[in-house]
C-alpha atoms as a PDB file:
ATOM      1  CA  MET A   1      28.885 -24.605  -0.382  1.00  0.00           C
ATOM      2  CA  ASN A   2      25.403 -26.066   0.113  1.00  0.00           C
ATOM      3  CA  GLU A   3      22.758 -23.280  -0.108  1.00  0.00           C
ATOM      4  CA  SER A   4      19.407 -23.821   1.400  1.00  0.00           C
ATOM      5  CA  PHE A   5      16.306 -24.000  -0.626  1.00  0.00           C
ATOM      6  CA  ARG A   6      14.996 -20.760   1.031  1.00  0.00           C
ATOM      7  CA  SER A   7      18.239 -18.808   0.138  1.00  0.00           C
ATOM      8  CA  ARG A   8      18.073 -19.998  -3.440  1.00  0.00           C
ATOM      9  CA  ILE A   9      14.261 -18.800  -3.668  1.00  0.00           C
ATOM     10  CA  ASP A  10      15.277 -15.504  -2.070  1.00  0.00           C
ATOM     11  CA  LYS A  11      18.019 -14.804  -4.436  1.00  0.00           C
ATOM     12  CA  PHE A  12      15.798 -15.788  -7.443  1.00  0.00           C
ATOM     13  CA  ILE A  13      12.732 -13.753  -6.456  1.00  0.00           C
ATOM     14  CA  PHE A  14      13.963 -10.841  -4.565  1.00  0.00           C
ATOM     15  CA  PRO A  15      16.541  -8.033  -4.974  1.00  0.00           C
ATOM     16  CA  GLN A  16      19.413  -7.997  -2.424  1.00  0.00           C
ATOM     17  CA  ASP A  17      17.825  -5.240  -0.279  1.00  0.00           C
ATOM     18  CA  VAL A  18      14.483  -6.906   0.464  1.00  0.00           C
ATOM     19  CA  THR A  19      14.197  -8.027   4.009  1.00  0.00           C
ATOM     20  CA  PRO A  20      12.034 -11.030   5.259  1.00  0.00           C
ATOM     21  CA  THR A  21       9.506  -9.774   7.836  1.00  0.00           C
ATOM     22  CA  PRO A  22      11.095 -11.474  10.901  1.00  0.00           C
ATOM     23  CA  GLU A  23      14.210  -9.505  10.254  1.00  0.00           C
ATOM     24  CA  LEU A  24      12.518  -6.096   9.856  1.00  0.00           C
ATOM     25  CA  PRO A  25      13.692  -3.415  12.266  1.00  0.00           C
ATOM     26  CA  ILE A  26      11.164  -2.889  15.120  1.00  0.00           C
ATOM     27  CA  LEU A  27       9.870   0.547  14.582  1.00  0.00           C
ATOM     28  CA  ASP A  28       6.999   2.388  16.282  1.00  0.00           C
ATOM     29  CA  THR A  29       6.076   3.917  12.990  1.00  0.00           C
ATOM     30  CA  PRO A  30       5.809   1.610   9.943  1.00  0.00           C
ATOM     31  CA  PHE A  31       4.563   3.384   6.773  1.00  0.00           C
ATOM     32  CA  LYS A  32       0.694   2.862   6.989  1.00  0.00           C
ATOM     33  CA  VAL A  33      -1.218   2.522   3.770  1.00  0.00           C
ATOM     34  CA  ARG A  34      -4.494   1.246   2.685  1.00  0.00           C
ATOM     35  CA  THR A  35      -4.370  -1.664   0.274  1.00  0.00           C
ATOM     36  CA  HIS A  36      -6.292   0.053  -2.518  1.00  0.00           C
ATOM     37  CA  ARG A  37      -3.604   2.864  -2.525  1.00  0.00           C
ATOM     38  CA  LEU A  38      -0.967   0.359  -3.754  1.00  0.00           C
ATOM     39  CA  PHE A  39      -2.051   1.582  -7.258  1.00  0.00           C
ATOM     40  CA  ASN A  40      -0.919   5.112  -6.513  1.00  0.00           C
ATOM     41  CA  LEU A  41       2.360   3.905  -4.945  1.00  0.00           C
ATOM     42  CA  TYR A  42       3.024   1.629  -8.114  1.00  0.00           C
ATOM     43  CA  GLY A  43       2.503   4.916 -10.157  1.00  0.00           C
ATOM     44  CA  LEU A  44       5.246   6.597  -8.187  1.00  0.00           C
ATOM     45  CA  GLU A  45       7.527   3.647  -9.165  1.00  0.00           C
ATOM     46  CA  TYR A  46       7.024   4.068 -12.884  1.00  0.00           C
ATOM     47  CA  ALA A  47       4.838   7.005 -14.082  1.00  0.00           C
ATOM     48  CA  HIS A  48       4.647   9.897 -11.640  1.00  0.00           C
ATOM     49  CA  THR A  49       6.501  12.212  -9.189  1.00  0.00           C
ATOM     50  CA  PRO A  50       4.771  12.828  -5.925  1.00  0.00           C
ATOM     51  CA  LYS A  51       3.562  16.218  -7.235  1.00  0.00           C
ATOM     52  CA  SER A  52       2.045  14.801 -10.576  1.00  0.00           C
ATOM     53  CA  LEU A  53       0.336  11.930  -8.639  1.00  0.00           C
ATOM     54  CA  VAL A  54      -1.354  14.333  -6.269  1.00  0.00           C
ATOM     55  CA  ARG A  55      -2.386  16.585  -9.048  1.00  0.00           C
ATOM     56  CA  GLU A  56      -3.891  13.640 -10.895  1.00  0.00           C
ATOM     57  CA  ILE A  57      -5.780  12.637  -7.822  1.00  0.00           C
ATOM     58  CA  LYS A  58      -7.080  16.149  -7.171  1.00  0.00           C
ATOM     59  CA  THR A  59      -8.130  16.554 -10.885  1.00  0.00           C
ATOM     60  CA  THR A  60     -10.034  13.111 -10.784  1.00  0.00           C
ATOM     61  CA  ALA A  61     -11.744  14.066  -7.495  1.00  0.00           C
ATOM     62  CA  PHE A  62     -13.041  17.370  -8.801  1.00  0.00           C
ATOM     63  CA  GLN A  63     -14.121  15.881 -12.069  1.00  0.00           C
ATOM     64  CA  LYS A  64     -16.501  13.407 -10.263  1.00  0.00           C
ATOM     65  CA  PRO A  65     -20.321  14.619 -10.936  1.00  0.00           C
ATOM     66  CA  ASP A  66     -20.796  14.145  -7.037  1.00  0.00           C
ATOM     67  CA  LYS A  67     -18.557  16.915  -5.390  1.00  0.00           C
ATOM     68  CA  TRP A  68     -18.856  15.397  -2.001  1.00  0.00           C
ATOM     69  CA  TYR A  69     -15.655  13.246  -2.422  1.00  0.00           C
ATOM     70  CA  ALA A  70     -13.721  16.357  -3.436  1.00  0.00           C
ATOM     71  CA  GLN A  71     -14.910  18.461  -0.525  1.00  0.00           C
ATOM     72  CA  ASP A  72     -14.270  15.492   1.850  1.00  0.00           C
ATOM     73  CA  CYS A  73     -10.704  15.380   0.662  1.00  0.00           C
ATOM     74  CA  PHE A  74      -9.709  18.914  -0.293  1.00  0.00           C
ATOM     75  CA  GLY A  75     -12.246  21.065   1.564  1.00  0.00           C
ATOM     76  CA  ASN A  76     -14.170  24.152   0.104  1.00  0.00           C
ATOM     77  CA  SER A  77     -11.517  26.642  -0.251  1.00  0.00           C
ATOM     78  CA  SER A  78      -8.264  27.151  -2.203  1.00  0.00           C
ATOM     79  CA  GLN A  79      -6.270  27.371   1.030  1.00  0.00           C
ATOM     80  CA  SER A  80      -7.382  24.013   2.252  1.00  0.00           C
ATOM     81  CA  THR A  81      -6.877  22.468  -1.231  1.00  0.00           C
ATOM     82  CA  ILE A  82      -3.336  23.738  -1.320  1.00  0.00           C
ATOM     83  CA  LYS A  83      -2.619  22.339   2.080  1.00  0.00           C
ATOM     84  CA  VAL A  84      -3.865  18.956   1.398  1.00  0.00           C
ATOM     85  CA  GLU A  85      -1.936  18.899  -1.886  1.00  0.00           C
ATOM     86  CA  ARG A  86       1.317  20.011  -0.152  1.00  0.00           C
ATOM     87  CA  ASP A  87       0.767  17.406   2.724  1.00  0.00           C
ATOM     88  CA  GLN A  88       0.074  14.533   0.377  1.00  0.00           C
ATOM     89  CA  ILE A  89       3.053  15.389  -1.711  1.00  0.00           C
ATOM     90  CA  GLU A  90       5.239  15.252   1.446  1.00  0.00           C
ATOM     91  CA  VAL A  91       3.688  11.812   2.334  1.00  0.00           C
ATOM     92  CA  TYR A  92       4.396  10.544  -1.179  1.00  0.00           C
ATOM     93  CA  LYS A  93       7.923  11.879  -1.031  1.00  0.00           C
ATOM     94  CA  GLU A  94       8.631  10.255   2.242  1.00  0.00           C
ATOM     95  CA  TYR A  95       7.398   6.896   0.664  1.00  0.00           C
ATOM     96  CA  VAL A  96       9.700   7.244  -2.360  1.00  0.00           C
ATOM     97  CA  ALA A  97      12.634   7.994   0.129  1.00  0.00           C
ATOM     98  CA  LEU A  98      12.123   4.844   2.137  1.00  0.00           C
ATOM     99  CA  PRO A  99      14.651   2.086   1.659  1.00  0.00           C
ATOM    100  CA  ASN A 100      13.221  -1.373   0.430  1.00  0.00           C
ATOM    101  CA  SER A 101      13.867  -2.725   4.122  1.00  0.00           C
ATOM    102  CA  TYR A 102      11.487  -0.325   5.645  1.00  0.00           C
ATOM    103  CA  PRO A 103       8.410  -1.884   7.335  1.00  0.00           C
ATOM    104  CA  MET A 104       5.055  -1.118   5.570  1.00  0.00           C
ATOM    105  CA  LEU A 105       1.710  -1.602   7.307  1.00  0.00           C
ATOM    106  CA  LEU A 106      -1.034  -2.524   4.849  1.00  0.00           C
ATOM    107  CA  VAL A 107      -4.407  -2.014   6.278  1.00  0.00           C
ATOM    108  CA  ALA A 108      -8.005  -2.739   4.922  1.00  0.00           C
ATOM    109  CA  ASP A 109     -10.842  -0.205   5.356  1.00  0.00           C
ATOM    110  CA  GLN A 110      -8.868   1.881   8.067  1.00  0.00           C
ATOM    111  CA  PRO A 111      -7.495   5.417   7.771  1.00  0.00           C
ATOM    112  CA  ASP A 112      -3.830   5.658   6.549  1.00  0.00           C
ATOM    113  CA  ARG A 113      -1.099   8.248   6.128  1.00  0.00           C
ATOM    114  CA  ILE A 114      -2.928   9.832   3.199  1.00  0.00           C
ATOM    115  CA  CYS A 115      -6.237   9.982   5.239  1.00  0.00           C
ATOM    116  CA  ASP A 116      -4.553  12.068   7.858  1.00  0.00           C
ATOM    117  CA  THR A 117      -3.842  14.735   5.194  1.00  0.00           C
ATOM    118  CA  VAL A 118      -7.510  15.271   4.143  1.00  0.00           C
ATOM    119  CA  VAL A 119      -9.755  17.776   5.243  1.00  0.00           C
ATOM    120  CA  VAL A 120     -12.756  15.735   6.657  1.00  0.00           C
ATOM    121  CA  GLY A 121     -11.917  12.073   5.654  1.00  0.00           C
ATOM    122  CA  GLN A 122     -15.348  10.613   6.142  1.00  0.00           C
ATOM    123  CA  HIS A 123     -14.794   8.441   2.887  1.00  0.00           C
ATOM    124  CA  CYS A 124     -11.637   6.890   4.724  1.00  0.00           C
ATOM    125  CA  ARG A 125     -13.855   5.014   6.933  1.00  0.00           C
ATOM    126  CA  PHE A 126     -16.040   3.541   4.088  1.00  0.00           C
ATOM    127  CA  PRO A 127     -15.482   0.019   2.890  1.00  0.00           C
ATOM    128  CA  SER A 128     -13.478  -0.218  -0.335  1.00  0.00           C
ATOM    129  CA  HIS A 129     -11.787  -2.961  -2.315  1.00  0.00           C
ATOM    130  CA  ASP A 130      -9.062  -3.198   0.366  1.00  0.00           C
ATOM    131  CA  VAL A 131     -10.065  -6.620   1.586  1.00  0.00           C
ATOM    132  CA  ALA A 132     -10.316  -8.220  -1.789  1.00  0.00           C
ATOM    133  CA  TYR A 133      -6.977  -6.659  -2.821  1.00  0.00           C
ATOM    134  CA  MET A 134      -5.453  -7.977   0.407  1.00  0.00           C
ATOM    135  CA  ASN A 135      -6.795 -11.522  -0.270  1.00  0.00           C
ATOM    136  CA  GLN A 136      -5.223 -11.332  -3.690  1.00  0.00           C
ATOM    137  CA  ILE A 137      -1.972 -10.402  -2.257  1.00  0.00           C
ATOM    138  CA  LEU A 138      -2.099 -13.204   0.373  1.00  0.00           C
ATOM    139  CA  ARG A 139      -3.017 -15.747  -2.271  1.00  0.00           C
ATOM    140  CA  PHE A 140      -0.128 -14.750  -4.489  1.00  0.00           C
ATOM    141  CA  ALA A 141       2.203 -14.763  -1.522  1.00  0.00           C
ATOM    142  CA  ARG A 142       1.148 -18.289  -0.605  1.00  0.00           C
ATOM    143  CA  GLN A 143       1.402 -19.602  -4.185  1.00  0.00           C
ATOM    144  CA  ASN A 144       4.896 -18.183  -4.594  1.00  0.00           C
ATOM    145  CA  LEU A 145       6.357 -19.082  -1.246  1.00  0.00           C
ATOM    146  CA  LEU A 146       6.420 -15.525   0.032  1.00  0.00           C
ATOM    147  CA  MET A 147       4.424 -15.845   3.164  1.00  0.00           C
ATOM    148  CA  TYR A 148       7.884 -15.801   4.957  1.00  0.00           C
ATOM    149  CA  TYR A 149       8.012 -12.099   3.907  1.00  0.00           C
ATOM    150  CA  VAL A 150       4.603 -11.139   5.150  1.00  0.00           C
ATOM    151  CA  THR A 151       3.220 -10.991   8.679  1.00  0.00           C
ATOM    152  CA  ILE A 152      -0.666 -11.057   8.919  1.00  0.00           C
ATOM    153  CA  TYR A 153      -2.555  -9.817  11.922  1.00  0.00           C
ATOM    154  CA  ASP A 154      -6.194 -10.389  12.694  1.00  0.00           C
ATOM    155  CA  GLY A 155      -6.838 -12.635   9.703  1.00  0.00           C
ATOM    156  CA  LYS A 156      -9.841 -14.881   9.384  1.00  0.00           C
ATOM    157  CA  SER A 157      -9.105 -18.721   9.484  1.00  0.00           C
ATOM    158  CA  GLU A 158     -10.439 -20.431   6.310  1.00  0.00           C
ATOM    159  CA  GLY A 159      -9.230 -23.937   6.310  1.00  0.00           C
ATOM    160  CA  SER A 160      -5.543 -23.987   6.647  1.00  0.00           C
ATOM    161  CA  TYR A 161      -5.182 -20.373   5.462  1.00  0.00           C
ATOM    162  CA  LEU A 162      -5.814 -16.900   6.918  1.00  0.00           C
ATOM    163  CA  THR A 163      -7.790 -14.583   4.856  1.00  0.00           C
ATOM    164  CA  ALA A 164      -8.251 -10.895   5.181  1.00  0.00           C
ATOM    165  CA  THR A 165     -11.114  -8.910   6.984  1.00  0.00           C
ATOM    166  CA  ASN A 166     -11.547  -5.218   7.235  1.00  0.00           C
ATOM    167  CA  GLN A 167      -9.482  -5.510  10.511  1.00  0.00           C
ATOM    168  CA  THR A 168      -6.526  -7.339   8.942  1.00  0.00           C
ATOM    169  CA  GLN A 169      -3.070  -5.753   8.989  1.00  0.00           C
ATOM    170  CA  LEU A 170      -0.078  -6.956   6.955  1.00  0.00           C
ATOM    171  CA  ILE A 171       3.477  -6.069   7.841  1.00  0.00           C
ATOM    172  CA  LEU A 172       6.058  -6.354   5.229  1.00  0.00           C
ATOM    173  CA  ALA A 173       9.171  -4.718   3.774  1.00  0.00           C
ATOM    174  CA  LYS A 174       8.749  -1.961   1.108  1.00  0.00           C
ATOM    175  CA  GLY A 175      10.692  -4.093  -1.422  1.00  0.00           C
ATOM    176  CA  THR A 176       8.434  -7.106  -0.902  1.00  0.00           C
ATOM    177  CA  MET A 177       5.368  -4.806  -1.135  1.00  0.00           C
ATOM    178  CA  ARG A 178       6.775  -3.582  -4.518  1.00  0.00           C
ATOM    179  CA  ILE A 179       6.848  -7.051  -5.763  1.00  0.00           C
ATOM    180  CA  LEU A 180       3.352  -7.675  -4.655  1.00  0.00           C
ATOM    181  CA  MET A 181       2.017  -4.386  -6.201  1.00  0.00           C
ATOM    182  CA  LYS A 182       3.366  -5.534  -9.511  1.00  0.00           C
ATOM    183  CA  ASN A 183       1.461  -8.882  -9.263  1.00  0.00           C
ATOM    184  CA  LEU A 184      -1.759  -7.124  -7.969  1.00  0.00           C
ATOM    185  CA  LEU A 185      -1.632  -4.935 -11.089  1.00  0.00           C
ATOM    186  CA  ARG A 186      -1.234  -8.046 -13.279  1.00  0.00           C
ATOM    187  CA  ILE A 187      -4.150  -9.765 -11.622  1.00  0.00           C
ATOM    188  CA  ARG A 188      -6.343  -6.640 -12.051  1.00  0.00           C
ATOM    189  CA  GLY A 189      -5.441  -6.458 -15.735  1.00  0.00           C
ATOM    190  CA  ASN A 190      -3.662  -3.077 -15.697  1.00  0.00           C
END
């Protein structure tokens, strides 16, 4: 039997349950996540439960000298803090339960599912490192023949490549995103 080059690459790089983007199920609700939040999702893969991750995020927010961020996320009352924690734990539990073939929507500098859980969310509209991380993901995908597994919308043309802007969206399977998360952490030095 003569296997194609693409199928040999697929078997070498991906676990069996990772799905190329053209074969992803068409859903109205892919799991939407800001690119900088991939580090939190990676933590769920190896170090945290949803509850411990949210507690660490909350602790970090309240330890910052400027309390504006903590109030923007968790509000000013214990009731609002408990509600945000509970809602975020549910979002992270949902992520953990998703199969590797589930479509993920990576966005840059746009509100995501976690932003939907916070009290005010003004910080969710501020520029972050999302565009830089997204460009690192795209560069890795191009260098490792993974662009077949990533669909890019609203990219900026630079030569023969598309690069990310704050309007860019990437659609890919959860399993593909997990592979890209590992690489992004390696690039970042964590």
